[in-house]
Amino acid sequence: MSKNNKVLNLYPIDYPFETLILRAKSNPPKLILNPDFQRRYKWDKEGNERASKFIESCLMRIPLPACYFAENEKGNHEVIDGVQRITTIKNFFNDEFRLEGLTIFKELEGKLFSELGDYKNELESTTIRCVVLRKENPKELVKEIFARLNQGAVQLSSQEIRHAIYPGSFDNLLIELGKLPFIETFGRGESGVKEKDSREQEEMILRYFAMQSNLDDYEDKLSKYLDMYISQNQILQEETINNLRNEFKNTLNKCLFVFDDNPFVNTAKDKKRQGLVYYDLLMWDFRNRELEFLTQNKNSIQEKFNELCLDTNFNKTLSGGLQSKSSILRRRILWTEKMAILNG
């Protein structure tokens, strides 16, 4: 490929939503949403909440990522990045879905575009930066650009979103505790190859604190429950943060002591890898256990845990609805019953 075929020939332009939709609806369309290398629209796979959130973001005037178009031989534009956003705008302007799951513009919940009143004009005039690759660019280069653009289009994890939305003293504590050596290496197994990303360590810490209750407010969706917990504890006083830090470290150290530095492992399996189910359960139980009791019964506790891993009723809670409230509480009951024998 020559040097000229490696450098993009492009120009930027800011299009109002109204203009984009007119170009997409023209006959023949001047804006083509489904070129052969583009992904199909998928924001409606599980209802319209994601699409509604995008519309709400537009109303909030949150800066939008640029769209990328490729100019074809007829001078029309093929969308190589931005089809989900533009299709969402087009569908909403056509009254094809009602807004749902809004958190800021709650007064617009359930409304069609035609029912938005003054907000209609605001959406129609909202602009989005579009980068147009001129038709002189080789087709192979256009496809390469699409591939590279979408390599970076990795969906944020739930914890990454929480980190962005709920900054504060509690989030700082999650970051700090997530750097503990044991937490950083959690789940790698004997091979040691599993690397953590997407703030998974911090979500582990959040799980511990959120799971200490009797789960009265738990509605079978762990992510939603964690969202609620961090939102309620976003800003905490220094004394509270210190107490939480000490509590977590002490509880983790108890688990490390009893299980010889390798807790939270299903001992019934050949592959010895830590699991969050066992982490949730043991950290919940050991939090209020006295170190003296754990020391005196260390070997017996290990035996009881081995029994639990082989328990048919326990293993039933690990398949289908793993994080349902009933499964979590059932695991707690089964473990508490085994520990009760040691309590005398």
Tab-separated table of C-alpha atoms in Angstrom:
chain	number	residue	atom	x	y	z
A	1	MET	CA	0.000	0.000	0.000
A	2	SER	CA	1.473	3.338	-1.051
A	3	LYS	CA	1.929	6.215	1.368
A	4	ASN	CA	-1.060	8.070	-0.110
A	5	ASN	CA	-3.257	5.046	0.590
A	6	LYS	CA	-2.235	4.975	4.255
A	7	VAL	CA	-3.211	8.547	5.191
A	8	LEU	CA	-6.866	9.506	5.545
A	9	ASN	CA	-8.451	12.214	3.431
A	10	LEU	CA	-11.266	13.617	5.574
A	11	TYR	CA	-13.184	16.666	6.777
A	12	PRO	CA	-15.324	17.379	9.892
A	13	ILE	CA	-18.852	18.784	9.926
A	14	ASP	CA	-21.408	19.426	12.695
A	15	TYR	CA	-24.859	18.129	11.754
A	16	PRO	CA	-28.079	18.956	13.653
A	17	PHE	CA	-30.105	15.828	14.417
A	18	GLU	CA	-32.913	17.092	12.190
A	19	THR	CA	-30.565	17.298	9.198
A	20	LEU	CA	-29.117	13.841	9.854
A	21	ILE	CA	-32.565	12.269	9.907
A	22	LEU	CA	-33.644	14.064	6.733
A	23	ARG	CA	-30.531	12.767	4.986
A	24	ALA	CA	-31.220	9.232	6.231
A	25	LYS	CA	-34.889	9.364	5.150
A	26	SER	CA	-34.321	10.872	1.699
A	27	ASN	CA	-34.941	8.685	-1.359
A	28	PRO	CA	-32.389	7.492	-2.192
A	29	PRO	CA	-30.837	8.043	1.253
A	30	LYS	CA	-27.939	10.462	1.459
A	31	LEU	CA	-26.923	8.916	4.785
A	32	ILE	CA	-26.686	5.107	4.686
A	33	LEU	CA	-27.007	3.393	8.063
A	34	ASN	CA	-26.322	-0.192	7.009
A	35	PRO	CA	-23.241	-0.520	4.787
A	36	ASP	CA	-22.028	-4.097	4.413
A	37	PHE	CA	-19.301	-3.758	7.051
A	38	GLN	CA	-21.506	-2.128	9.715
A	39	ARG	CA	-23.053	-3.752	12.767
A	40	ARG	CA	-26.811	-4.171	13.001
A	41	TYR	CA	-28.770	-1.999	15.370
A	42	LYS	CA	-28.791	-3.689	18.767
A	43	TRP	CA	-29.800	-1.095	21.344
A	44	ASP	CA	-33.344	-2.482	21.366
A	45	LYS	CA	-32.401	-6.074	22.226
A	46	GLU	CA	-33.532	-5.727	25.842
A	47	GLY	CA	-36.165	-3.014	25.731
A	48	ASN	CA	-35.499	0.654	25.047
A	49	GLU	CA	-33.789	1.774	28.240
A	50	ARG	CA	-30.364	2.149	26.645
A	51	ALA	CA	-31.779	4.138	23.739
A	52	SER	CA	-33.763	6.272	26.186
A	53	LYS	CA	-30.639	6.981	28.218
A	54	PHE	CA	-28.945	8.238	25.064
A	55	ILE	CA	-31.845	10.602	24.337
A	56	GLU	CA	-31.719	11.806	27.943
A	57	SER	CA	-27.969	12.433	27.615
A	58	CYS	CA	-28.689	14.583	24.567
A	59	LEU	CA	-31.219	16.621	26.535
A	60	MET	CA	-28.614	17.039	29.277
A	61	ARG	CA	-26.234	18.392	26.604
A	62	ILE	CA	-23.578	15.855	27.413
A	63	PRO	CA	-20.909	16.034	24.664
A	64	LEU	CA	-21.461	13.205	22.199
A	65	PRO	CA	-18.733	11.072	20.616
A	66	ALA	CA	-18.099	11.886	16.960
A	67	CYS	CA	-19.654	9.811	14.186
A	68	TYR	CA	-17.590	8.659	11.216
A	69	PHE	CA	-18.928	8.564	7.657
A	70	ALA	CA	-17.405	7.272	4.444
A	71	GLU	CA	-18.268	9.082	1.220
A	72	ASN	CA	-19.213	6.642	-1.557
A	73	GLU	CA	-18.884	7.050	-5.315
A	74	LYS	CA	-22.232	8.862	-5.519
A	75	GLY	CA	-21.233	11.366	-2.871
A	76	ASN	CA	-23.543	9.878	-0.235
A	77	HIS	CA	-22.335	9.013	3.251
A	78	GLU	CA	-22.055	5.508	4.719
A	79	VAL	CA	-21.929	5.320	8.512
A	80	ILE	CA	-18.828	3.465	9.693
A	81	ASP	CA	-19.154	4.461	13.354
A	82	GLY	CA	-22.261	5.880	15.022
A	83	VAL	CA	-25.019	3.707	13.570
A	84	GLN	CA	-26.438	2.895	17.021
A	85	ARG	CA	-26.708	6.574	17.950
A	86	ILE	CA	-28.118	7.768	14.650
A	87	THR	CA	-30.594	4.887	14.385
A	88	THR	CA	-31.752	5.642	17.919
A	89	ILE	CA	-32.353	9.276	16.964
A	90	LYS	CA	-34.202	8.253	13.781
A	91	ASN	CA	-36.376	5.700	15.580
A	92	PHE	CA	-37.256	8.115	18.343
A	93	PHE	CA	-38.098	10.917	15.921
A	94	ASN	CA	-40.399	8.402	14.180
A	95	ASP	CA	-42.224	7.675	17.477
A	96	GLU	CA	-41.032	4.055	17.395
A	97	PHE	CA	-40.407	3.839	21.144
A	98	ARG	CA	-41.324	5.563	24.376
A	99	LEU	CA	-38.731	6.838	26.819
A	100	GLU	CA	-38.077	4.523	29.750
A	101	GLY	CA	-35.719	4.281	32.699
A	102	LEU	CA	-34.992	8.025	32.827
A	103	THR	CA	-33.220	9.303	35.936
A	104	ILE	CA	-32.911	13.058	35.265
A	105	PHE	CA	-35.835	14.032	33.004
A	106	LYS	CA	-38.294	11.850	34.887
A	107	GLU	CA	-41.207	13.988	33.728
A	108	LEU	CA	-40.623	12.646	30.197
A	109	GLU	CA	-40.919	8.985	31.223
A	110	GLY	CA	-43.203	7.071	28.851
A	111	LYS	CA	-43.395	9.825	26.243
A	112	LEU	CA	-42.986	9.611	22.483
A	113	PHE	CA	-40.999	12.202	20.558
A	114	SER	CA	-44.233	13.807	19.333
A	115	GLU	CA	-45.286	14.308	22.965
A	116	LEU	CA	-42.182	16.190	24.124
A	117	GLY	CA	-43.434	19.728	23.548
A	118	ASP	CA	-40.594	22.272	23.619
A	119	TYR	CA	-38.028	19.506	24.035
A	120	LYS	CA	-38.702	18.484	20.416
A	121	ASN	CA	-37.036	21.629	19.084
A	122	GLU	CA	-34.120	21.174	21.461
A	123	LEU	CA	-33.468	17.653	20.210
A	124	GLU	CA	-33.884	18.599	16.556
A	125	SER	CA	-31.299	21.364	16.896
A	126	THR	CA	-28.805	19.256	18.884
A	127	THR	CA	-25.618	18.861	16.850
A	128	ILE	CA	-23.144	16.026	16.641
A	129	ARG	CA	-19.654	16.170	15.160
A	130	CYS	CA	-19.333	13.990	12.062
A	131	VAL	CA	-16.029	13.130	10.411
A	132	VAL	CA	-16.383	12.363	6.704
A	133	LEU	CA	-13.813	10.192	4.937
A	134	ARG	CA	-13.706	11.333	1.323
A	135	LYS	CA	-14.375	8.852	-1.476
A	136	GLU	CA	-10.733	9.023	-2.530
A	137	ASN	CA	-9.879	6.790	0.458
A	138	PRO	CA	-9.443	3.093	-0.493
A	139	LYS	CA	-12.340	0.859	0.611
A	140	GLU	CA	-9.943	-1.404	2.514
A	141	LEU	CA	-8.748	1.586	4.526
A	142	VAL	CA	-12.332	2.553	5.378
A	143	LYS	CA	-13.011	-0.951	6.705
A	144	GLU	CA	-9.768	-0.868	8.662
A	145	ILE	CA	-10.838	2.402	10.270
A	146	PHE	CA	-14.178	0.865	11.249
A	147	ALA	CA	-12.412	-2.104	12.860
A	148	ARG	CA	-10.073	0.167	14.791
A	149	LEU	CA	-12.840	2.485	15.950
A	150	ASN	CA	-14.836	-0.427	17.305
A	151	GLN	CA	-11.854	-2.008	19.018
A	152	GLY	CA	-12.057	0.922	21.389
A	153	ALA	CA	-15.817	0.696	21.795
A	154	VAL	CA	-15.627	-1.446	24.926
A	155	GLN	CA	-18.662	-1.117	27.139
A	156	LEU	CA	-17.895	0.236	30.583
A	157	SER	CA	-18.266	-2.195	33.454
A	158	SER	CA	-20.811	-1.516	36.188
A	159	GLN	CA	-18.051	-0.604	38.625
A	160	GLU	CA	-16.395	1.783	36.164
A	161	ILE	CA	-19.726	3.574	35.885
A	162	ARG	CA	-20.125	3.680	39.669
A	163	HIS	CA	-16.621	5.089	39.970
A	164	ALA	CA	-17.556	7.902	37.588
A	165	ILE	CA	-20.966	8.662	39.100
A	166	TYR	CA	-20.300	8.237	42.822
A	167	PRO	CA	-16.882	9.737	43.587
A	168	GLY	CA	-16.172	10.348	47.239
A	169	SER	CA	-14.614	8.971	50.388
A	170	PHE	CA	-16.269	5.560	50.081
A	171	ASP	CA	-15.159	5.083	46.474
A	172	ASN	CA	-11.645	6.090	47.523
A	173	LEU	CA	-11.757	3.370	50.172
A	174	LEU	CA	-12.796	0.799	47.562
A	175	ILE	CA	-9.826	1.816	45.418
A	176	GLU	CA	-7.453	1.587	48.373
A	177	LEU	CA	-8.632	-1.829	49.571
A	178	GLY	CA	-8.749	-3.121	46.008
A	179	LYS	CA	-4.962	-2.761	45.921
A	180	LEU	CA	-4.415	-5.237	48.756
A	181	PRO	CA	-2.170	-8.017	47.368
A	182	PHE	CA	-4.700	-10.799	47.961
A	183	ILE	CA	-7.524	-8.857	46.305
A	184	GLU	CA	-5.384	-7.915	43.311
A	185	THR	CA	-4.596	-11.571	42.597
A	186	PHE	CA	-8.037	-12.963	43.450
A	187	GLY	CA	-9.353	-15.572	41.032
A	188	ARG	CA	-6.181	-16.217	39.061
A	189	GLY	CA	-6.025	-19.856	40.095
A	190	GLU	CA	-2.963	-22.049	39.945
A	191	SER	CA	-1.941	-20.780	36.505
A	192	GLY	CA	-1.924	-17.185	37.692
A	193	VAL	CA	-2.952	-15.952	34.251
A	194	LYS	CA	-6.260	-14.255	34.992
A	195	GLU	CA	-5.762	-10.513	35.026
A	196	LYS	CA	-8.179	-8.100	36.620
A	197	ASP	CA	-9.511	-5.039	34.868
A	198	SER	CA	-12.654	-2.904	34.775
A	199	ARG	CA	-12.295	-2.167	38.508
A	200	GLU	CA	-13.299	-5.706	39.460
A	201	GLN	CA	-11.234	-5.538	42.645
A	202	GLU	CA	-13.146	-2.488	43.812
A	203	GLU	CA	-16.451	-4.214	43.120
A	204	MET	CA	-15.240	-7.098	45.299
A	205	ILE	CA	-14.794	-4.720	48.207
A	206	LEU	CA	-18.174	-3.124	47.537
A	207	ARG	CA	-19.785	-6.584	47.556
A	208	TYR	CA	-18.405	-7.239	51.019
A	209	PHE	CA	-19.869	-4.106	52.565
A	210	ALA	CA	-23.182	-4.370	50.721
A	211	MET	CA	-23.641	-8.040	51.639
A	212	GLN	CA	-23.373	-7.550	55.400
A	213	SER	CA	-27.089	-6.870	55.801
A	214	ASN	CA	-29.992	-9.319	55.860
A	215	LEU	CA	-30.703	-8.274	52.243
A	216	ASP	CA	-34.173	-6.876	52.895
A	217	ASP	CA	-33.671	-4.391	50.029
A	218	TYR	CA	-32.137	-6.958	47.663
A	219	GLU	CA	-34.338	-7.502	44.598
A	220	ASP	CA	-32.434	-10.321	42.861
A	221	LYS	CA	-30.282	-8.001	40.773
A	222	LEU	CA	-26.828	-7.695	42.313
A	223	SER	CA	-25.698	-4.783	40.155
A	224	LYS	CA	-28.727	-2.703	41.112
A	225	TYR	CA	-28.224	-3.540	44.786
A	226	LEU	CA	-24.580	-2.447	44.629
A	227	ASP	CA	-25.624	0.764	42.862
A	228	MET	CA	-28.044	1.529	45.672
A	229	TYR	CA	-25.500	0.786	48.381
A	230	ILE	CA	-22.729	2.985	46.995
A	231	SER	CA	-25.169	5.828	46.318
A	232	GLN	CA	-26.286	5.725	49.958
A	233	ASN	CA	-22.708	5.686	51.263
A	234	GLN	CA	-20.982	7.963	48.763
A	235	ILE	CA	-19.690	10.496	51.293
A	236	LEU	CA	-18.675	9.134	54.696
A	237	GLN	CA	-16.848	10.742	57.589
A	238	GLU	CA	-13.188	9.898	58.152
A	239	GLU	CA	-13.946	7.983	61.350
A	240	THR	CA	-16.457	5.790	59.531
A	241	ILE	CA	-14.009	5.173	56.695
A	242	ASN	CA	-11.329	4.142	59.186
A	243	ASN	CA	-13.722	1.737	60.885
A	244	LEU	CA	-14.737	0.188	57.566
A	245	ARG	CA	-11.110	-0.163	56.497
A	246	ASN	CA	-10.186	-1.945	59.720
A	247	GLU	CA	-13.280	-4.132	59.575
A	248	PHE	CA	-12.547	-5.350	56.051
A	249	LYS	CA	-8.878	-6.029	56.725
A	250	ASN	CA	-9.634	-7.870	59.960
A	251	THR	CA	-12.305	-10.009	58.310
A	252	LEU	CA	-10.062	-10.862	55.372
A	253	ASN	CA	-7.185	-11.735	57.707
A	254	LYS	CA	-9.447	-14.120	59.626
A	255	CYS	CA	-10.275	-15.922	56.383
A	256	LEU	CA	-6.621	-16.060	55.382
A	257	PHE	CA	-5.684	-17.465	58.788
A	258	VAL	CA	-8.335	-20.196	58.905
A	259	PHE	CA	-7.738	-21.352	55.333
A	260	ASP	CA	-3.951	-21.071	55.340
A	261	ASP	CA	-3.762	-18.057	53.017
A	262	ASN	CA	-5.938	-19.692	50.355
A	263	PRO	CA	-9.598	-19.086	51.239
A	264	PHE	CA	-12.716	-18.962	49.047
A	265	VAL	CA	-11.784	-22.059	47.013
A	266	ASN	CA	-14.233	-24.825	46.121
A	267	THR	CA	-12.277	-27.743	47.543
A	268	ALA	CA	-14.472	-30.264	45.724
A	269	LYS	CA	-13.127	-29.204	42.328
A	270	ASP	CA	-9.867	-30.238	40.722
A	271	LYS	CA	-9.084	-26.699	39.589
A	272	LYS	CA	-8.416	-24.692	42.717
A	273	ARG	CA	-9.615	-21.191	41.964
A	274	GLN	CA	-11.169	-18.669	44.297
A	275	GLY	CA	-14.816	-17.859	43.716
A	276	LEU	CA	-16.925	-14.866	44.657
A	277	VAL	CA	-19.719	-17.065	46.011
A	278	TYR	CA	-17.384	-18.406	48.713
A	279	TYR	CA	-15.895	-14.959	49.280
A	280	ASP	CA	-19.356	-13.471	49.885
A	281	LEU	CA	-20.339	-16.262	52.244
A	282	LEU	CA	-17.207	-16.539	54.385
A	283	MET	CA	-16.581	-12.796	54.618
A	284	TRP	CA	-20.195	-12.353	55.746
A	285	ASP	CA	-19.832	-15.050	58.412
A	286	PHE	CA	-16.316	-14.322	59.684
A	287	ARG	CA	-17.001	-10.617	60.173
A	288	ASN	CA	-18.556	-11.251	63.581
A	289	ARG	CA	-16.552	-14.335	64.547
A	290	GLU	CA	-14.075	-13.939	67.376
A	291	LEU	CA	-10.493	-14.774	66.489
A	292	GLU	CA	-10.262	-16.993	69.564
A	293	PHE	CA	-13.141	-19.147	68.306
A	294	LEU	CA	-11.619	-19.366	64.835
A	295	THR	CA	-8.246	-20.340	66.262
A	296	GLN	CA	-9.662	-23.081	68.468
A	297	ASN	CA	-11.772	-24.539	65.650
A	298	LYS	CA	-9.547	-23.906	62.640
A	299	ASN	CA	-9.256	-27.519	61.482
A	300	SER	CA	-12.920	-28.234	62.139
A	301	ILE	CA	-13.973	-25.169	60.145
A	302	GLN	CA	-11.910	-26.373	57.206
A	303	GLU	CA	-13.639	-29.758	57.436
A	304	LYS	CA	-17.075	-28.141	57.574
A	305	PHE	CA	-16.250	-26.049	54.531
A	306	ASN	CA	-15.156	-29.178	52.649
A	307	GLU	CA	-18.503	-30.729	53.558
A	308	LEU	CA	-20.310	-27.639	52.301
A	309	CYS	CA	-18.576	-27.820	48.921
A	310	LEU	CA	-19.845	-31.404	48.566
A	311	ASP	CA	-23.334	-30.641	49.866
A	312	THR	CA	-25.993	-31.305	47.213
A	313	ASN	CA	-28.317	-28.605	48.518
A	314	PHE	CA	-25.495	-26.073	48.505
A	315	ASN	CA	-24.498	-26.920	44.950
A	316	LYS	CA	-28.086	-26.483	43.802
A	317	THR	CA	-27.770	-22.802	44.709
A	318	LEU	CA	-24.820	-22.450	42.319
A	319	SER	CA	-26.799	-23.109	39.151
A	320	GLY	CA	-29.553	-20.886	37.827
A	321	GLY	CA	-30.158	-17.740	39.826
A	322	LEU	CA	-26.708	-17.832	41.390
A	323	GLN	CA	-27.121	-14.333	42.843
A	324	SER	CA	-30.830	-14.519	43.596
A	325	LYS	CA	-31.813	-13.505	47.100
A	326	SER	CA	-33.148	-16.978	47.875
A	327	SER	CA	-29.884	-18.633	46.769
A	328	ILE	CA	-27.731	-16.285	48.832
A	329	LEU	CA	-29.857	-16.750	51.947
A	330	ARG	CA	-29.987	-20.519	51.425
A	331	ARG	CA	-26.189	-20.691	51.313
A	332	ARG	CA	-26.015	-18.685	54.527
A	333	ILE	CA	-28.432	-21.033	56.273
A	334	LEU	CA	-26.553	-24.160	55.181
A	335	TRP	CA	-23.220	-22.749	56.342
A	336	THR	CA	-24.631	-21.434	59.617
A	337	GLU	CA	-26.064	-24.870	60.386
A	338	LYS	CA	-22.657	-26.471	59.937
A	339	MET	CA	-20.949	-23.837	62.061
A	340	ALA	CA	-23.603	-24.214	64.769
A	341	ILE	CA	-22.252	-27.685	65.538
A	342	LEU	CA	-18.915	-26.106	66.447
A	343	ASN	CA	-20.622	-23.557	68.647
A	344	GLY	CA	-21.754	-26.402	70.840
